[in-house]
Short mmCIF file of C-alpha atoms and ligand atoms in Angstrom, two decimals:
data_model
loop_
_atom_site.label_atom_id
_atom_site.label_comp_id
_atom_site.label_asym_id
_atom_site.label_seq_id
_atom_site.Cartn_x
_atom_site.Cartn_y
_atom_site.Cartn_z
CA UNK A 1 -2.40 22.67 24.57
CA UNK A 2 -0.11 19.98 25.03
CA UNK A 3 0.77 16.91 22.70
CA UNK A 4 2.70 14.16 22.63
CA UNK A 5 4.53 13.58 18.92
CA UNK A 6 6.01 10.93 17.65
CA UNK A 7 7.99 12.07 14.72
CA UNK A 8 10.25 9.96 12.59
CA UNK A 9 13.95 11.42 12.50
CA UNK A 10 16.61 9.66 9.56
CA UNK A 11 19.51 11.51 9.92
CA UNK A 12 20.78 10.58 6.24
CA UNK A 13 19.79 8.94 3.65
CA UNK A 14 21.17 5.62 4.30
CA UNK A 15 21.03 5.97 7.85
CA UNK A 16 18.53 4.64 9.99
CA UNK A 17 15.61 5.71 11.79
CA UNK A 18 13.35 5.87 14.69
CA UNK A 19 10.31 7.05 16.29
CA UNK A 20 11.28 9.42 18.80
CA UNK A 21 8.97 11.06 20.58
CA UNK A 22 8.83 14.73 22.07
CA UNK A 23 6.15 17.16 23.94
CA UNK A 24 5.03 20.05 22.94
CA UNK A 25 3.52 22.67 25.06
CA UNK A 26 2.32 26.16 24.62
CA UNK A 27 -0.07 24.74 21.42
CA UNK A 28 -2.81 26.87 20.25
CA UNK A 29 -6.39 25.84 18.59
CA UNK A 30 -5.46 28.00 15.37
CA UNK A 31 -2.19 27.47 15.10
CA UNK A 32 -1.65 25.48 12.14
CA UNK A 33 0.34 21.77 11.86
CA UNK A 34 3.56 23.58 10.93
CA UNK A 35 3.68 26.16 12.84
CA UNK A 36 3.11 23.56 15.70
CA UNK A 37 6.42 21.88 14.25
CA UNK A 38 8.25 25.65 14.62
CA UNK A 39 6.85 25.34 17.99
CA UNK A 40 8.93 22.24 18.36
CA UNK A 41 11.62 23.54 16.62
CA UNK A 42 12.22 26.31 18.29
CA UNK A 43 12.29 24.41 21.49
CA UNK A 44 14.94 21.99 20.06
CA UNK A 45 16.81 24.26 19.03
CA UNK A 46 17.33 26.02 22.71
CA UNK A 47 17.76 23.08 24.11
CA UNK A 48 20.32 22.85 21.59
CA UNK A 49 19.39 20.15 19.90
CA UNK A 50 18.19 19.28 16.43
CA UNK A 51 15.62 20.31 14.94
CA UNK A 52 13.20 18.42 13.04
CA UNK A 53 13.56 18.82 8.98
CA UNK A 54 10.29 19.13 6.72
CA UNK A 55 9.01 20.49 3.00
CA UNK A 56 7.40 24.01 3.64
CA UNK A 57 7.10 26.80 0.92
CA UNK A 58 3.78 28.35 0.47
CA UNK A 59 2.47 27.82 4.00
CA UNK A 60 -1.47 28.58 1.70
CA UNK A 61 -2.32 25.05 0.24
CA UNK A 62 -0.90 26.02 -3.54
CA UNK A 63 3.13 24.74 -3.20
CA UNK A 64 2.71 20.48 -2.74
CA UNK A 65 5.66 21.13 -0.67
CA UNK A 66 4.44 19.92 2.76
CA UNK A 67 4.17 16.36 3.14
CA UNK A 68 3.55 14.47 6.12
CA UNK A 69 1.64 11.85 6.96
CA UNK A 70 0.51 12.36 10.53
CA UNK A 71 -0.90 10.08 12.21
CA UNK A 72 -1.21 7.33 9.06
CA UNK A 73 -3.13 9.52 6.88
CA UNK A 74 -1.45 11.42 4.46
CA UNK A 75 -2.32 15.27 5.23
CA UNK A 76 -4.19 14.02 8.01
CA UNK A 77 -7.08 13.92 9.23
CA UNK A 78 -9.32 16.75 7.11
CA UNK A 79 -9.11 17.28 3.03
CA UNK A 80 -6.29 20.04 2.88
CA UNK A 81 -2.80 20.51 3.35
CA UNK A 82 -0.95 19.96 6.38
CA UNK A 83 0.48 23.80 5.88
CA UNK A 84 -3.99 23.92 6.08
CA UNK A 85 -4.36 22.00 8.70
CA UNK A 86 -5.34 23.28 12.23
CA UNK A 87 -4.74 22.08 15.42
CA UNK A 88 -8.65 22.25 16.08
CA UNK A 89 -8.75 19.53 14.74
CA UNK A 90 -6.74 17.51 17.77
CA UNK A 91 -7.03 17.29 21.70
CA UNK A 92 -5.26 18.31 24.24
CA UNK A 93 -3.54 15.17 25.82
CA UNK A 94 -3.26 13.98 21.66
CA UNK A 95 -1.00 11.88 20.85
CA UNK A 96 0.14 11.87 17.33
CA UNK A 97 1.99 10.25 14.72
CA UNK A 98 4.01 12.14 12.10
CA UNK A 99 6.06 10.02 9.50
CA UNK A 100 7.60 11.26 6.10
CA UNK A 101 5.50 10.25 2.79
CA UNK A 102 6.92 6.37 1.97
CA UNK A 103 7.87 4.90 -1.69
CA UNK A 104 10.89 3.03 -3.39
CA UNK A 105 10.45 6.09 -5.81
CA UNK A 106 11.09 9.33 -2.81
CA UNK A 107 13.15 7.91 -1.17
CA UNK A 108 13.65 9.75 2.52
CA UNK A 109 15.91 12.95 2.18
CA UNK A 110 15.94 13.45 6.05
CA UNK A 111 13.83 13.56 9.19
CA UNK A 112 10.44 14.23 7.30
CA UNK A 113 12.00 15.09 4.08
CA UNK A 114 11.73 12.76 1.01
CA UNK A 115 12.72 13.68 -2.72
CA UNK A 116 9.31 13.34 -4.70
CA UNK A 117 11.88 14.32 -8.39
CA UNK A 118 10.68 11.44 -9.56
CA UNK A 119 7.31 13.64 -10.07
CA UNK A 120 9.42 16.46 -11.94
CA UNK A 121 11.00 13.31 -14.64
CA UNK A 122 7.18 12.12 -14.56
CA UNK A 123 6.13 15.73 -15.86
CA UNK A 124 9.32 15.90 -17.83
CA UNK A 125 8.29 13.31 -19.94
CA UNK A 126 4.51 14.41 -21.23
CA UNK A 127 3.57 17.10 -19.12
CA UNK A 128 3.97 20.10 -21.63
CA UNK A 129 2.07 21.43 -24.68
CA UNK A 130 4.02 22.43 -27.97
CA UNK A 131 3.38 26.26 -27.96
CA UNK A 132 5.01 29.55 -29.36
CA UNK A 133 6.18 31.62 -26.21
CA UNK A 134 6.37 35.69 -27.11
CA UNK A 135 3.39 37.39 -27.37
CA UNK A 136 0.48 36.37 -25.42
CA UNK A 137 -2.11 34.73 -28.06
CA UNK A 138 -5.68 36.76 -28.33
CA UNK A 139 -8.00 34.90 -25.11
CA UNK A 140 -10.54 33.94 -28.09
CA UNK A 141 -8.77 32.51 -30.78
CA UNK A 142 -9.28 28.97 -29.77
CA UNK A 143 -12.44 28.49 -28.72
CA UNK A 144 -13.07 25.87 -25.77
CA UNK A 145 -16.62 24.55 -24.84
CA UNK A 146 -17.13 25.19 -20.99
CA UNK A 147 -17.33 21.18 -20.26
CA UNK A 148 -14.26 20.74 -21.69
CA UNK A 149 -12.75 23.86 -19.81
CA UNK A 150 -13.94 23.02 -16.79
CA UNK A 151 -12.67 19.64 -17.06
CA UNK A 152 -9.40 20.94 -17.77
CA UNK A 153 -9.27 22.92 -14.12
CA UNK A 154 -10.05 20.14 -12.32
CA UNK A 155 -7.55 18.20 -12.62
CA UNK A 156 -4.62 21.14 -13.29
CA UNK A 157 -5.55 21.05 -9.14
CA UNK A 158 -3.22 18.70 -8.31
CA UNK A 159 -0.03 21.01 -6.88
CA UNK A 160 2.16 17.70 -7.32
CA UNK A 161 2.27 17.00 -3.18
CA UNK A 162 2.31 13.24 -3.45
CA UNK A 163 -0.32 12.61 -1.15
CA UNK A 164 -1.12 9.94 -3.95
CA UNK A 165 1.53 8.09 -3.16
CA UNK A 166 2.15 8.17 0.00
CA UNK A 167 -2.01 6.28 0.82
CA UNK A 168 -1.71 4.29 -1.69
CA UNK A 169 -0.70 1.00 -0.45
CA UNK A 170 1.11 -0.08 -3.78
CA UNK A 171 3.25 3.56 -4.19
CA UNK A 172 1.07 4.33 -7.20
CA UNK A 173 1.46 7.69 -8.90
CA UNK A 174 -1.42 6.84 -11.03
CA UNK A 175 -3.77 10.18 -9.88
CA UNK A 176 -0.75 12.23 -10.05
CA UNK A 177 0.24 11.52 -13.62
CA UNK A 178 -3.59 11.26 -14.65
CA UNK A 179 -4.66 14.51 -13.39
CA UNK A 180 -1.99 16.42 -15.62
CA UNK A 181 -3.23 13.76 -19.24
CA UNK A 182 -6.21 14.61 -18.47
CA UNK A 183 -5.50 18.58 -17.64
CA UNK A 184 -3.53 18.78 -20.76
CA UNK A 185 -5.66 16.15 -23.22
CA UNK A 186 -8.82 18.28 -22.54
CA UNK A 187 -7.73 21.31 -24.10
CA UNK A 188 -6.83 22.61 -27.56
CA UNK A 189 -3.95 23.50 -27.00
CA UNK A 190 -2.84 19.86 -25.47
CA UNK A 191 -4.26 17.32 -28.54
CA UNK A 192 -0.65 17.84 -30.99
CA UNK A 193 1.06 15.56 -27.98
CA UNK A 194 -2.48 13.92 -26.51
CA UNK A 195 -0.70 10.67 -28.04
CA UNK A 196 2.83 10.58 -26.76
CA UNK A 197 1.75 11.97 -23.52
CA UNK A 198 0.23 9.17 -22.17
CA UNK A 199 2.59 6.76 -23.41
CA UNK A 200 5.51 8.89 -22.32
CA UNK A 201 4.40 9.64 -18.60
CA UNK A 202 2.98 6.30 -17.90
CA UNK A 203 5.94 5.20 -19.05
CA UNK A 204 8.22 7.47 -16.97
CA UNK A 205 6.02 6.45 -14.23
CA UNK A 206 7.42 2.91 -14.67
CA UNK A 207 10.76 3.94 -14.96
CA UNK A 208 10.66 5.56 -11.55
CA UNK A 209 9.72 2.35 -9.51
CA UNK A 210 6.10 3.35 -8.72
CA UNK A 211 3.44 0.43 -8.66
CA UNK A 212 0.58 0.33 -10.02
CA UNK A 213 -3.48 1.02 -9.60
CA UNK A 214 -5.61 -1.89 -7.90
CA UNK A 215 -8.55 0.27 -7.89
CA UNK A 216 -8.31 0.44 -3.73
CA UNK A 217 -9.55 4.68 -3.70
CA UNK A 218 -6.39 5.45 -1.28
CA UNK A 219 -5.14 8.12 -3.35
CA UNK A 220 -8.56 9.94 -4.23
CA UNK A 221 -9.08 9.83 -0.29
CA UNK A 222 -6.23 11.93 0.77
CA UNK A 223 -5.91 13.78 -2.62
CA UNK A 224 -5.90 17.82 -0.45
CA UNK A 225 -7.46 18.04 -4.15
CA UNK A 226 -9.86 16.24 -5.41
CA UNK A 227 -9.11 14.70 -7.59
CA UNK A 228 -11.55 11.59 -8.44
CA UNK A 229 -10.71 8.43 -9.07
CA UNK A 230 -11.93 7.50 -11.89
CA UNK A 231 -10.03 10.40 -13.61
CA UNK A 232 -7.27 6.75 -13.45
CA UNK A 233 -9.76 5.43 -15.33
CA UNK A 234 -9.36 7.68 -18.32
CA UNK A 235 -5.91 7.83 -18.52
CA UNK A 236 -6.10 3.97 -18.70
CA UNK A 237 -8.75 4.47 -21.48
CA UNK A 238 -5.64 6.93 -23.29
CA UNK A 239 -3.01 4.71 -22.88
CA UNK A 240 -5.55 2.32 -24.70
CA UNK A 241 -6.48 4.41 -27.50
CA UNK A 242 -2.83 5.42 -27.35
CA UNK A 243 -1.09 2.26 -27.53
CA UNK A 244 -4.59 1.68 -30.59
CA UNK A 245 -3.22 4.97 -32.27
CA UNK A 246 0.21 4.14 -32.26
CA UNK A 247 0.16 0.60 -33.69
CA UNK A 248 -2.50 2.18 -37.02
CA UNK A 249 0.31 5.01 -37.15
CA UNK A 250 3.14 2.40 -37.75
CA UNK A 251 1.30 -0.01 -40.11
CA UNK B 1 11.58 18.12 -25.89
CA UNK B 2 8.31 17.43 -27.52
CA UNK B 3 10.12 16.86 -31.53
CA UNK B 4 12.94 14.57 -30.00
CA UNK B 5 10.13 12.54 -28.39
CA UNK B 6 8.18 11.93 -31.43
CA UNK B 7 10.15 11.21 -33.63
CA UNK B 8 11.38 9.10 -31.05
CA UNK B 9 11.60 4.54 -32.41
CA UNK B 10 8.54 3.19 -30.28
CA UNK B 11 8.83 -0.07 -28.94
CA UNK B 12 6.46 -3.04 -30.80
CA UNK B 13 2.94 -3.24 -29.51
CA UNK B 14 3.42 -5.96 -27.85
CA UNK B 15 5.83 -4.73 -25.64
CA UNK B 16 4.27 -1.24 -24.73
CA UNK B 17 1.88 -3.44 -23.70
CA UNK B 18 3.90 -5.76 -21.47
CA UNK B 19 5.88 -3.97 -20.21
CA UNK B 20 3.38 -1.24 -19.58
CA UNK B 21 1.86 -2.14 -15.77
CA UNK B 22 -1.07 -0.27 -17.78
CA UNK B 23 -0.56 -2.62 -20.20
CA UNK B 24 -0.32 -5.43 -18.36
CA UNK B 25 -3.41 -4.94 -15.91
CA UNK B 26 -5.13 -5.01 -19.02
CA UNK B 27 -3.93 -8.00 -20.04
CA UNK B 28 -5.61 -9.40 -16.63
CA UNK B 29 -8.50 -7.55 -17.23
CA UNK B 30 -9.06 -9.54 -20.65
CA UNK B 31 -7.72 -13.03 -19.82
CA UNK B 32 -10.11 -12.24 -16.76
CA UNK B 33 -13.32 -11.60 -18.46
CA UNK B 34 -12.44 -14.62 -20.96
CA UNK B 35 -12.79 -16.69 -17.66
CA UNK B 36 -15.47 -14.94 -16.26
CA UNK B 37 -17.30 -15.20 -20.06
CA UNK B 38 -16.24 -19.21 -19.66
CA UNK B 39 -17.71 -19.61 -16.06
CA UNK B 40 -20.45 -18.17 -16.63
CA UNK B 41 -21.55 -20.56 -19.92
CA UNK B 42 -20.02 -23.68 -17.37
CA UNK B 43 -22.51 -22.62 -14.91
CA UNK B 44 -25.19 -22.82 -16.34
CA UNK B 45 -24.74 -26.17 -17.82
CA UNK B 46 -23.54 -27.69 -14.63
CA UNK B 47 -27.34 -26.82 -14.04
CA UNK B 48 -28.05 -30.03 -16.21
CA UNK B 49 -27.75 -32.19 -13.42
CA UNK B 50 -30.71 -31.08 -12.22
CA UNK B 51 -32.67 -33.35 -14.94
CA UNK B 52 -31.39 -36.97 -14.39
CA UNK B 53 -27.99 -38.97 -15.66
CA UNK B 54 -29.48 -39.31 -19.03
CA UNK B 55 -29.94 -36.01 -19.85
CA UNK B 56 -26.26 -35.06 -18.17
CA UNK B 57 -24.29 -37.78 -19.34
CA UNK B 58 -25.46 -36.58 -23.35
CA UNK B 59 -24.35 -32.98 -22.28
CA UNK B 60 -20.71 -34.67 -22.05
CA UNK B 61 -20.73 -36.06 -24.84
CA UNK B 62 -22.38 -33.28 -26.84
CA UNK B 63 -19.03 -31.37 -25.54
CA UNK B 64 -16.96 -33.60 -27.57
CA UNK B 65 -18.72 -33.26 -30.61
CA UNK B 66 -19.27 -29.58 -31.66
CA UNK B 67 -18.53 -28.56 -34.65
CA UNK B 68 -18.76 -32.08 -36.47
CA UNK B 69 -18.71 -33.77 -38.85
CA UNK B 70 -17.20 -30.17 -39.95
CA UNK B 71 -14.66 -30.71 -37.03
CA UNK B 72 -13.14 -33.73 -35.80
CA UNK B 73 -14.57 -34.85 -32.35
CA UNK B 74 -12.57 -32.90 -29.26
CA UNK B 75 -11.54 -30.54 -31.12
CA UNK B 76 -13.71 -27.62 -30.50
CA UNK B 77 -13.24 -28.64 -26.83
CA UNK B 78 -9.12 -28.57 -26.67
CA UNK B 79 -9.96 -25.00 -28.40
CA UNK B 80 -11.77 -23.74 -25.72
CA UNK B 81 -9.14 -25.42 -23.60
CA UNK B 82 -6.42 -23.89 -25.60
CA UNK B 83 -7.50 -20.12 -24.98
CA UNK B 84 -8.63 -20.92 -21.70
CA UNK B 85 -5.40 -21.95 -20.62
CA UNK B 86 -4.00 -18.78 -22.00
CA UNK B 87 -5.77 -16.77 -20.04
CA UNK B 88 -4.98 -18.55 -16.88
CA UNK B 89 -1.16 -18.05 -18.06
CA UNK B 90 -1.40 -14.61 -18.97
CA UNK B 91 -3.66 -13.76 -15.67
CA UNK B 92 -1.67 -15.55 -13.30
CA UNK B 93 1.86 -14.40 -14.69
CA UNK B 94 0.60 -10.22 -15.19
CA UNK B 95 -0.83 -10.94 -11.45
CA UNK B 96 2.18 -12.61 -10.50
CA UNK B 97 4.19 -9.28 -11.80
CA UNK B 98 1.91 -6.73 -11.01
CA UNK B 99 1.98 -7.17 -7.45
CA UNK B 100 5.71 -8.07 -6.76
CA UNK B 101 5.83 -4.21 -7.96
CA UNK B 102 3.26 -3.01 -6.12
CA UNK B 103 4.89 -4.80 -3.27
CA UNK B 104 8.81 -3.36 -3.72
CA UNK B 105 6.72 0.39 -4.29
CA UNK B 106 6.48 0.29 -0.86
CA UNK B 107 9.53 -1.01 0.77
CA UNK B 108 8.60 0.38 4.16
CA UNK B 109 5.45 0.22 6.01
CA UNK B 110 3.91 3.50 8.30
CA UNK B 111 4.13 3.05 11.67
CA UNK B 112 1.14 4.03 12.49
CA UNK B 113 -1.34 1.23 11.86
CA UNK B 114 -4.70 2.13 10.63
CA UNK B 115 -6.64 -0.46 8.48
CA UNK B 116 -6.67 0.63 4.81
CA UNK B 117 -8.88 -0.04 1.72
CA UNK B 118 -6.04 -2.81 0.61
CA UNK B 119 -8.14 -5.48 1.77
CA UNK B 120 -10.29 -5.45 -1.93
CA UNK B 121 -6.50 -6.40 -2.28
CA UNK B 122 -5.44 -9.09 0.30
CA UNK B 123 -8.41 -10.74 -0.61
CA UNK B 124 -7.58 -10.51 -4.93
CA UNK B 125 -3.99 -12.97 -3.91
CA UNK B 126 -5.08 -14.88 -1.85
CA UNK B 127 -8.30 -16.09 -3.47
CA UNK B 128 -6.14 -16.04 -6.94
CA UNK B 129 -4.00 -18.81 -5.65
CA UNK B 130 -7.25 -21.16 -3.63
CA UNK B 131 -8.58 -20.08 -7.43
CA UNK B 132 -5.60 -22.14 -9.02
CA UNK B 133 -5.18 -24.52 -6.41
CA UNK B 134 -9.09 -24.94 -7.06
CA UNK B 135 -8.23 -25.77 -11.32
CA UNK B 136 -6.17 -27.64 -10.87
CA UNK B 137 -7.48 -30.03 -8.11
CA UNK B 138 -10.54 -29.74 -10.51
CA UNK B 139 -8.63 -31.05 -13.19
CA UNK B 140 -7.88 -33.82 -11.83
CA UNK B 141 -10.76 -34.76 -10.17
CA UNK B 142 -13.59 -34.07 -12.90
CA UNK B 143 -11.11 -34.04 -16.48
CA UNK B 144 -8.89 -37.09 -15.32
CA UNK B 145 -10.24 -38.72 -13.06
CA UNK B 146 -7.29 -38.90 -11.58
CA UNK B 147 -8.46 -38.04 -7.73
CA UNK B 148 -11.87 -38.98 -8.40
CA UNK B 149 -14.06 -41.84 -5.78
CA UNK B 150 -15.80 -42.84 -8.89
CA UNK B 151 -13.48 -42.53 -12.46
CA UNK B 152 -15.88 -43.99 -14.70
CA UNK B 153 -14.70 -42.60 -17.73
CA UNK B 154 -17.78 -41.48 -19.99
CA UNK B 155 -20.30 -40.88 -16.81
CA UNK B 156 -19.90 -37.50 -15.22
CA UNK B 157 -23.32 -37.31 -13.77
CA UNK B 158 -22.14 -40.46 -11.25
CA UNK B 159 -18.30 -39.21 -10.93
CA UNK B 160 -19.87 -35.71 -9.97
CA UNK B 161 -22.33 -37.19 -7.18
CA UNK B 162 -18.72 -39.46 -6.14
CA UNK B 163 -16.86 -35.91 -5.79
CA UNK B 164 -20.30 -34.32 -3.44
CA UNK B 165 -20.62 -37.69 -1.77
CA UNK B 166 -16.93 -37.04 0.29
CA UNK B 167 -16.86 -33.97 2.81
CA UNK B 168 -13.11 -32.80 1.68
CA UNK B 169 -14.76 -32.42 -1.91
CA UNK B 170 -17.71 -30.49 -0.75
CA UNK B 171 -15.66 -28.65 1.86
CA UNK B 172 -12.84 -27.83 -1.61
CA UNK B 173 -15.80 -26.78 -3.76
CA UNK B 174 -17.63 -24.50 -1.64
CA UNK B 175 -14.47 -23.18 -0.33
CA UNK B 176 -13.48 -22.29 -3.89
CA UNK B 177 -16.50 -20.71 -5.14
CA UNK B 178 -16.90 -18.09 -1.82
CA UNK B 179 -13.29 -17.01 -3.12
CA UNK B 180 -14.70 -16.89 -7.35
CA UNK B 181 -17.18 -14.77 -6.14
CA UNK B 182 -15.48 -12.26 -4.17
CA UNK B 183 -12.83 -12.39 -7.14
CA UNK B 184 -15.42 -10.82 -8.87
CA UNK B 185 -17.49 -9.06 -6.76
CA UNK B 186 -13.81 -6.68 -7.02
CA UNK B 187 -12.27 -8.17 -10.22
CA UNK B 188 -14.88 -7.12 -12.58
CA UNK B 189 -15.43 -3.64 -11.78
CA UNK B 190 -11.15 -3.71 -11.38
CA UNK B 191 -11.19 -4.25 -14.82
CA UNK B 192 -13.90 -1.59 -15.92
CA UNK B 193 -11.96 0.98 -15.06
CA UNK B 194 -8.96 -1.17 -16.34
CA UNK B 195 -10.17 -1.01 -19.38
CA UNK B 196 -11.61 2.10 -19.73
CA UNK B 197 -15.07 1.26 -19.51
CA UNK B 198 -15.73 3.19 -16.04
CA UNK B 199 -16.80 6.74 -14.81
CA UNK B 200 -17.72 8.07 -11.72
CA UNK B 201 -21.61 7.77 -13.47
CA UNK B 202 -21.34 4.25 -14.28
CA UNK B 203 -19.22 3.01 -11.38
CA UNK B 204 -22.50 1.90 -8.91
CA UNK B 205 -24.12 0.43 -11.93
CA UNK B 206 -20.73 -1.43 -12.42
CA UNK B 207 -20.54 -2.02 -8.89
CA UNK B 208 -24.51 -3.54 -8.59
CA UNK B 209 -23.40 -6.03 -12.47
CA UNK B 210 -20.72 -7.29 -10.19
CA UNK B 211 -22.54 -8.00 -6.71
CA UNK B 212 -24.96 -9.68 -8.97
CA UNK B 213 -22.52 -11.38 -11.25
CA UNK B 214 -20.92 -12.87 -8.09
CA UNK B 215 -24.26 -13.63 -6.82
CA UNK B 216 -25.74 -15.90 -10.10
CA UNK B 217 -22.02 -17.88 -9.64
CA UNK B 218 -21.77 -18.27 -6.60
CA UNK B 219 -25.33 -19.44 -6.52
CA UNK B 220 -25.26 -21.88 -9.86
CA UNK B 221 -21.86 -23.57 -8.42
CA UNK B 222 -22.96 -24.15 -5.04
CA UNK B 223 -26.40 -25.87 -6.09
CA UNK B 224 -24.80 -28.80 -7.76
CA UNK B 225 -23.56 -29.50 -4.22
CA UNK B 226 -26.25 -28.85 -2.19
CA UNK B 227 -28.86 -30.49 -4.06
CA UNK B 228 -26.13 -33.49 -3.65
CA UNK B 229 -26.17 -33.35 -0.17
CA UNK B 230 -30.24 -32.39 0.33
CA UNK B 231 -30.44 -35.79 -2.13
CA UNK B 232 -32.33 -33.66 -4.70
CA UNK B 233 -29.90 -35.07 -7.42
CA UNK B 234 -28.65 -39.32 -6.23
C1 LIG C 301 -4.83 -18.05 -11.78
C2 LIG C 301 -5.60 -18.26 -10.43
C3 LIG C 301 -6.02 -16.74 -10.39
C4 LIG C 301 -4.64 -15.59 -9.36
C5 LIG C 301 -3.51 -16.25 -9.43
C6 LIG C 301 -6.15 -14.30 -9.81
C7 LIG C 301 -4.91 -12.77 -9.65
C8 LIG C 301 -5.35 -11.78 -9.71
C9 LIG C 301 -5.24 -10.30 -8.66
C10 LIG C 301 -4.08 -10.76 -8.05
C11 LIG C 301 -6.10 -9.96 -9.95
C12 LIG C 301 -5.70 -8.51 -8.91
C13 LIG C 301 -6.39 -7.98 -8.36
C14 LIG C 301 -6.54 -6.36 -8.49
O1 LIG C 301 -6.53 -5.58 -8.56
O2 LIG C 301 -5.95 -5.89 -6.71
C15 LIG C 301 -6.92 -10.19 -9.86
C16 LIG C 301 -7.88 -9.90 -11.07
C17 LIG C 301 -8.61 -10.30 -11.60
N1 LIG C 301 -9.42 -11.55 -12.14
FE1 LIG C 301 -7.67 -13.48 -11.51
N2 LIG C 301 -6.87 -14.59 -10.04
C18 LIG C 301 -6.51 -15.97 -11.31
C19 LIG C 301 -8.19 -15.82 -11.35
C20 LIG C 301 -9.53 -15.65 -11.69
C21 LIG C 301 -10.54 -15.84 -12.00
C22 LIG C 301 -10.35 -18.11 -12.87
C23 LIG C 301 -10.83 -15.12 -12.97
C24 LIG C 301 -12.15 -15.43 -13.59
C25 LIG C 301 -13.43 -15.36 -13.27
C26 LIG C 301 -10.36 -13.75 -12.72
C27 LIG C 301 -10.86 -12.94 -12.96
C28 LIG C 301 -10.68 -11.63 -12.60
C29 LIG C 301 -10.66 -10.30 -13.63
C30 LIG C 301 -11.95 -10.00 -13.84
C31 LIG C 301 -9.41 -9.36 -12.92
C32 LIG C 301 -9.71 -7.49 -12.57
C33 LIG C 301 -8.95 -7.33 -13.46
C34 LIG C 301 -8.23 -6.24 -13.50
O3 LIG C 301 -7.44 -5.91 -12.29
O4 LIG C 301 -8.63 -5.14 -14.41
N3 LIG C 301 -9.13 -14.38 -12.08
N4 LIG C 301 -7.07 -11.82 -10.47
S1 LIG C 302 3.52 24.49 2.16
FE1 LIG C 302 2.43 25.20 0.26
S2 LIG C 302 1.22 23.93 -0.37
FE2 LIG C 302 1.77 23.37 2.47
#
């Protein structure tokens, strides 16, 4: 396959960037999108040009490092990560636009690489449980009802890639934050911090400059792990509950 | 880490509510629902116009005397006005602040354009502004009678007839009611999710309910100018 790529190139965080057109030849249908970019970069290196910077790590859809907006869609046309997207989703001669995540809270570092440490700070604000470490506890010591375990697992699937923020017209991190709030809130191990967690994580999310939710649903459509939109509703419910309980505790 | 946050001093409930995007959205949802509740009652009251001048004007008169002799005249009316004014102000201010924040959170647009679901959000913003302007005109027209052609105090039936005998009265009113229908259609479902009342299973019911409410309000309100235009009300 031969493709026309239009790729966002930006030298430094403050430099102006632009879409630059490249031709990539010899692309196989079985390549992943990232392997296709590797092919382009090998070409660029041979030609003495600077290769395109992009984030990646596991290349098996579990780390959340890869972060490309492909033809205007976070992670491209399939419900998966960019590293698990294969070139058979495109056709010979296609023009493909590749851009970084766009959000005020995710500044561009270089080319297609953005700084997602805002997510780390949201997690630091409450995405943990307090448990003694050391020896592993007896697996049956704390019984977890099956529906709760399923609910926790559904939300634990979030890999923190940031596609939700990239897809949302408001650059909102509500889906990401709700995934962690619902994951830990569903489990008995997470219940001691149930109220502080949601209040602190939402406050951290606001501090980072993410937008709010207007129920457009673009986040859930883009999520490679299928975190559903009603997770945000559940977080709203948790937040309002925590606020009420907080007041009761103060009075 | 956990201990530090738990012993932290937290700001007051009101501060937390107003400073958070989630809390401010809840303010928007509650104020929106208050206005929605008022509009359902208002629409039903308007329908009395189909039963003649005497009944309609008597109804208008009664609105000023609700709660008498316990309340002084106009007290109940003013109580409703104060609540509504607070709701409009809270709604508009939170909508403005949240919208600004949302726009700032996505400063650079994607080069690859595609149709986005932001459609509903944009309609909400423009529709909201149209509704805000309509509310001002509506009060000047039928409450203060400043811009009413007839302006006969105590005779709302005749004043309403005067409004809907002008082309601009009909146009403004029907456009605003279309904007209202669209606003409720997205807003009602949004409010349920904002307040945590929605769920995957309930979403279809919520959508149906939102559509029904939007249609009911639109049809009910618009029946009045249509009634005047077709000569059913005269
Ligand atoms: C002053 C004029 C108004 C302005 C500027 C305004 C603006 C807005 C905006 C920007 C939103 C958020 C849209 C979104 O989430 O995408 C909204 C939501 C809403 N509006 Fe209004 N609006 C106005 C009047 C009204 C009226 C008259 C009603 C009464 C029926 C109403 C009911 C609602 C409801 C129920 C919501 C949903 C709140 C939520 O998202 O949780 N609005 N409005
Ligand atoms: S590189 Fe790890 S998820 Fe794509």
